[in-house]
Amino acid sequence: MKNVTIYTDGSARGNPGPGGYGTVLLCGKHRKELSGGFRRTTNNRMEILAAIAGLKALTQRCQATIYTDSKYLYNSMMKGWAKRWRANGWIKSNKEKALNSDLWAQMLELCEKHAVEFIWVKGHAGNQENERCDALCTAAAQRPRLPADQVYENGEG
């Protein structure tokens, strides 16, 4: 199994507002950068989507290490929150609806295809690849004519 390192970041201007995600994949000598954005979304949705984009880019089963500065993403995956939400019909322990269930469902499915570990890194602390992801997601959020995040805008997430 190949070892792939994935750095991720997401942002939304105004939160909610125009948002973007940035992803850097590293495997041996290979490097791939991904980014995208939506006209109205949230920071948390973009943080999750950055990791999803990285995992979707993998063409075979891999050992993936995802570096994120999002405690929401890190805790939801490493503490098993997202799995519990799914098992409970996307309801949290406080009986409230789990937000972003559409993205969590994709994330959990992708993590079942690959061996994935999440590592939290402090944002804006000089980590070169984390800073690159920040630049990618910021630029993506500023693109003209961004598409709609249909699930978010329809209140279905």
XYZ file of C-alpha atoms in Angstrom:
157
model
C 0.000 0.000 0.000
C 1.338 3.426 -0.929
C 1.851 6.022 1.781
C 0.291 9.379 0.931
C 0.498 12.546 2.982
C -2.443 14.927 2.598
C -2.528 18.480 3.947
C -5.885 20.226 4.053
C -7.500 23.551 4.878
C -10.847 25.210 4.394
C -12.242 28.677 4.898
C -15.339 30.787 4.464
C -15.333 34.566 4.329
C -18.047 35.708 6.718
C -18.830 32.130 7.766
C -21.214 31.570 6.132
C -20.059 33.249 2.986
C -17.882 32.542 -0.035
C -15.707 29.577 0.870
C -12.892 27.478 -0.444
C -10.827 24.404 0.255
C -7.192 23.625 -0.447
C -5.489 20.249 -0.493
C -1.887 19.168 -1.066
C -1.114 15.496 -1.707
C 2.435 14.187 -1.397
C 3.560 10.698 -2.426
C 7.255 10.092 -2.981
C 8.417 12.633 -5.571
C 4.846 13.389 -6.632
C 2.860 16.434 -5.568
C -0.710 17.373 -6.437
C -2.637 20.485 -5.386
C -6.419 20.698 -5.405
C -8.789 23.546 -4.631
C -12.349 24.648 -5.153
C -14.991 26.872 -3.695
C -18.626 27.805 -3.317
C -20.494 31.097 -3.246
C -22.079 30.481 0.188
C -20.892 27.821 2.595
C -19.210 27.399 5.975
C -15.665 26.991 7.191
C -16.469 23.555 8.637
C -17.903 22.296 5.351
C -14.782 23.413 3.513
C -12.485 21.777 6.086
C -14.269 18.444 5.565
C -14.398 18.876 1.794
C -10.639 19.480 1.625
C -10.018 16.056 3.168
C -12.658 14.434 0.951
C -11.012 15.935 -2.160
C -7.665 14.507 -1.118
C -9.034 11.025 -0.524
C -11.079 11.081 -3.744
C -7.887 11.854 -5.693
C -6.354 8.529 -4.665
C -6.549 5.984 -7.481
C -5.829 2.910 -5.338
C -6.057 1.839 -1.716
C -3.515 3.843 0.269
C -2.221 4.521 3.738
C -3.169 8.203 4.023
C -2.076 10.614 6.720
C -4.228 13.734 6.719
C -2.890 16.863 8.384
C -5.597 19.342 9.357
C -5.768 22.485 11.468
C -9.477 21.841 12.074
C -10.267 20.454 15.526
C -13.803 19.814 14.234
C -12.536 17.497 11.483
C -9.841 15.917 13.654
C -12.096 15.218 16.657
C -15.033 14.049 14.560
C -12.880 11.400 12.914
C -10.356 10.448 15.594
C -12.800 10.426 18.508
C -15.422 8.531 16.528
C -18.035 11.262 16.629
C -18.925 11.007 12.923
C -19.347 7.222 13.156
C -21.663 7.614 16.151
C -23.697 10.293 14.382
C -24.124 7.989 11.394
C -25.079 5.036 13.614
C -27.708 7.230 15.296
C -29.268 8.433 12.030
C -27.197 11.648 12.024
C -28.390 12.645 15.472
C -25.840 13.758 18.073
C -25.818 12.656 21.713
C -27.601 15.902 22.672
C -30.473 14.839 20.340
C -29.690 17.611 17.829
C -29.190 16.976 14.127
C -25.534 16.461 13.160
C -24.477 19.198 10.759
C -22.805 18.377 7.445
C -24.095 14.801 7.378
C -23.781 14.725 3.572
C -20.042 15.342 3.841
C -19.512 13.101 6.861
C -21.165 10.239 4.970
C -18.699 10.706 2.099
C -15.763 10.999 4.498
C -16.647 7.817 6.355
C -17.090 5.907 3.098
C -13.688 7.062 1.829
C -12.032 6.181 5.141
C -13.395 2.656 4.773
C -11.631 2.362 1.376
C -8.269 3.571 2.683
C -6.252 3.312 5.880
C -6.538 6.889 7.155
C -4.976 8.675 10.107
C -5.692 12.289 11.016
C -3.100 14.532 12.620
C -3.927 17.966 13.983
C -1.513 20.825 13.275
C -1.710 24.362 14.566
C -2.886 26.678 11.804
C -0.897 29.733 10.736
C 2.128 28.470 12.664
C 4.662 28.229 9.856
C 3.947 24.688 8.594
C 4.796 25.130 4.903
C 2.172 22.766 3.484
C -0.559 23.980 5.846
C 0.235 27.550 4.751
C 0.041 26.460 1.101
C -3.393 24.929 1.704
C -4.497 28.174 3.351
C -3.384 30.116 0.268
C -5.199 27.663 -2.022
C -8.493 27.841 -0.121
C -8.339 31.626 0.204
C -7.745 32.021 -3.541
C -10.536 29.548 -4.332
C -13.026 31.476 -2.185
C -12.207 34.646 -4.122
C -12.824 33.225 -7.595
C -15.594 34.876 -9.588
C -18.869 33.065 -10.278
C -18.480 30.368 -7.653
C -21.000 27.529 -7.847
C -23.644 26.924 -5.209
C -23.053 24.523 -2.335
C -26.496 23.077 -3.069
C -26.787 21.006 0.090
C -25.866 23.927 2.339
C -28.006 26.479 0.487
C -31.002 24.112 0.561
C -30.553 23.544 4.298
C -30.077 19.807 3.829
C -26.533 19.376 5.252
